[in-house]
Amino acid sequence: MFWSKIFLPTLKDSPQDAEVISHQLMLRAGMIRKVTSGIYTWLPLGLRVLKKIENIVREEMDASGAQEVLMPMVQPRELWEETKRWEKMGPELLRFQDRHDRDFCLGPTHEEVITDLVRNNVKSYKELPLNLYQIQTKFRDEIRPRYGVMRGREFLMKDSYSFNIDKDSLNESYLLMKETYKKIIERLGLEYKIVKADSGAIGGDASEEFHVLAENGEDTIAVSDSSEFAINTELLLGEGEDINSLQGKPSPDGTGTIEIRKGIEIGHIFQLGEIYADAMNANVLDHEGKSQTIFMGCYGIGISRLVAAAIEQNNDDKGIIWPEIIAPFEVNIIAIGFGKDKMIAQAAIDIYDKLSSMGYEVILDDRNDGFGTKMKDAELIGIPINIIIGKQYTEKNEIELRHRDGQSSIGMIDDIETIFEYFKKENN
RNA sequence: CGGGGUAUGGCGCAGUCUGGUAGCGCACUCGCUUUGGGAGCGAGUGGUCGUAAGUUCGAAUCUUACUACCCCGACCA
């Protein structure tokens, strides 16, 4: 991709209504634009990151044996009445009528639709366990959307639902999802905690949240300073107790003391048990030919929220510092004087072609701007590796390789071939 | 929904107190010169000042109502 061709409107100044760093940087780096409160358009650069995270999630879900489906965003009232949630849900459930005055809602979650699907099509315990997932836009009319895509009303989510013949099998599916979530977040290179949680309004038995640790996180969690233990502070507080009073107390798991941290909830896994299947008559025949209520689990990951969370954890005063695996491009070639100096332009294009053919995702900054402008933009959008071709190339045959993280800067390299050698090594 | 705040060109802002018909920086367009840390000179484009009503000879500015957006809180599979 050539910089002069990509739709990438970067901003020098941070828009006034962006408070947290990830929101500011996503706007400044030309990743998103707001349409209305809590609702955003993803621009090419942001979409690249979103898709990368989506694909990592998809790969790990597929590897776990789950199967992808795609359910509708618009759902009929009747299904929601079966679980009594048409009444129970508040205004966060966006309702509307079609031309025949039938009631519908925009799906904030899909227990009803998936349970309906399974009860109509799965009849035997032999077809279980079954784990179906989708990656889809959800809509929740949040009381107060905030922090850009971190808490939007419309957002991209991976939600999956497991169907099991009994509690033990459900537990197995649950643990498999827990492992899968760990793999996903570890691949994304994010620091996280698994937090014991209240299973909340959705009901059910076991429930754990996955939190990416970040200063601007909306949730407060209590972590042990010397073990993996973490728990939602709500579960520890007594009547009228202050969150800060927990700091320094002995950890409930008996190891170390409590440390209060801020987290962004990017995943939540539940053992629903029989609640939904019971309400919706989702049964299968067991090996004795008896009808059994299906045990369900549900597992969510906020894909769009992960984009913001990754930025919250990886930035400096200059901009975003993408973990390589989700960077919108892997290499940025900064050609100074691209439109003027044919030798530089040719070298830049050669490197671009070669790296592209080696399988790298490359962007070439071919704009007629000075070094400063290009470097500032490069730092803002946070591409891991920058190759800088300028006067030193025409004069001394030298090219600079600069890592965005500033910790592994390569410096001047004495010819183009050496660069390809470097990238071959990188690849292995 | 309670509390606080904002609304002037794509972005950041001044002008509002003290009414006189809109300005600055950046961005954008054209030309020339530039190109290793957000370039320079010259010439341009772009705004019913959130909406509506009112006061006034005259409203971005004063009054009233409304709307949108942001922050804090309550809420959140």
XYZ file of C-alpha atoms in Angstrom, chain A residues 66-76 79-80 82-83 85 107 109-122 128 130-136 138 159-163 202 272 276-277 280-283 294-299:
59
model
C -15.983 -24.669 17.891
C -17.839 -23.995 14.639
C -18.623 -20.619 13.172
C -22.160 -19.519 12.348
C -23.713 -16.143 11.683
C -26.932 -15.205 13.391
C -29.204 -12.277 12.628
C -28.837 -8.956 14.318
C -32.593 -8.423 14.218
C -34.521 -10.735 16.494
C -38.253 -11.259 17.035
C -38.078 -15.588 21.280
C -37.292 -13.067 23.979
C -39.829 -17.313 26.056
C -37.004 -16.443 28.423
C -36.154 -11.233 28.911
C -29.489 -8.376 19.377
C -26.598 -11.168 22.818
C -27.834 -14.368 21.213
C -28.844 -16.981 23.778
C -32.412 -17.037 22.489
C -31.578 -17.385 18.820
C -28.920 -20.027 19.317
C -31.036 -22.039 21.733
C -33.895 -21.930 19.256
C -31.557 -23.175 16.544
C -30.239 -26.042 18.617
C -33.574 -27.223 20.029
C -34.958 -27.438 16.498
C -32.023 -29.307 15.058
C -30.294 -31.320 17.751
C -23.224 -33.164 21.852
C -21.545 -28.736 20.423
C -19.930 -25.312 20.497
C -21.146 -22.688 18.027
C -19.735 -19.213 17.726
C -20.132 -16.103 15.665
C -18.265 -12.859 15.169
C -20.865 -10.204 14.743
C -23.935 -6.331 18.666
C -19.895 -14.904 21.204
C -20.066 -18.629 21.513
C -22.421 -21.069 23.117
C -21.701 -24.604 24.214
C -24.330 -27.313 24.482
C -27.446 -13.472 32.773
C -25.324 -21.042 32.229
C -32.111 -21.039 28.993
C -32.611 -24.566 27.776
C -37.011 -22.679 25.870
C -37.520 -26.415 26.023
C -34.207 -27.357 24.527
C -33.922 -31.086 25.150
C -29.323 -29.333 27.686
C -26.603 -27.694 29.787
C -25.308 -24.506 28.249
C -22.307 -22.249 28.535
C -21.737 -18.891 26.890
C -18.466 -17.174 26.146
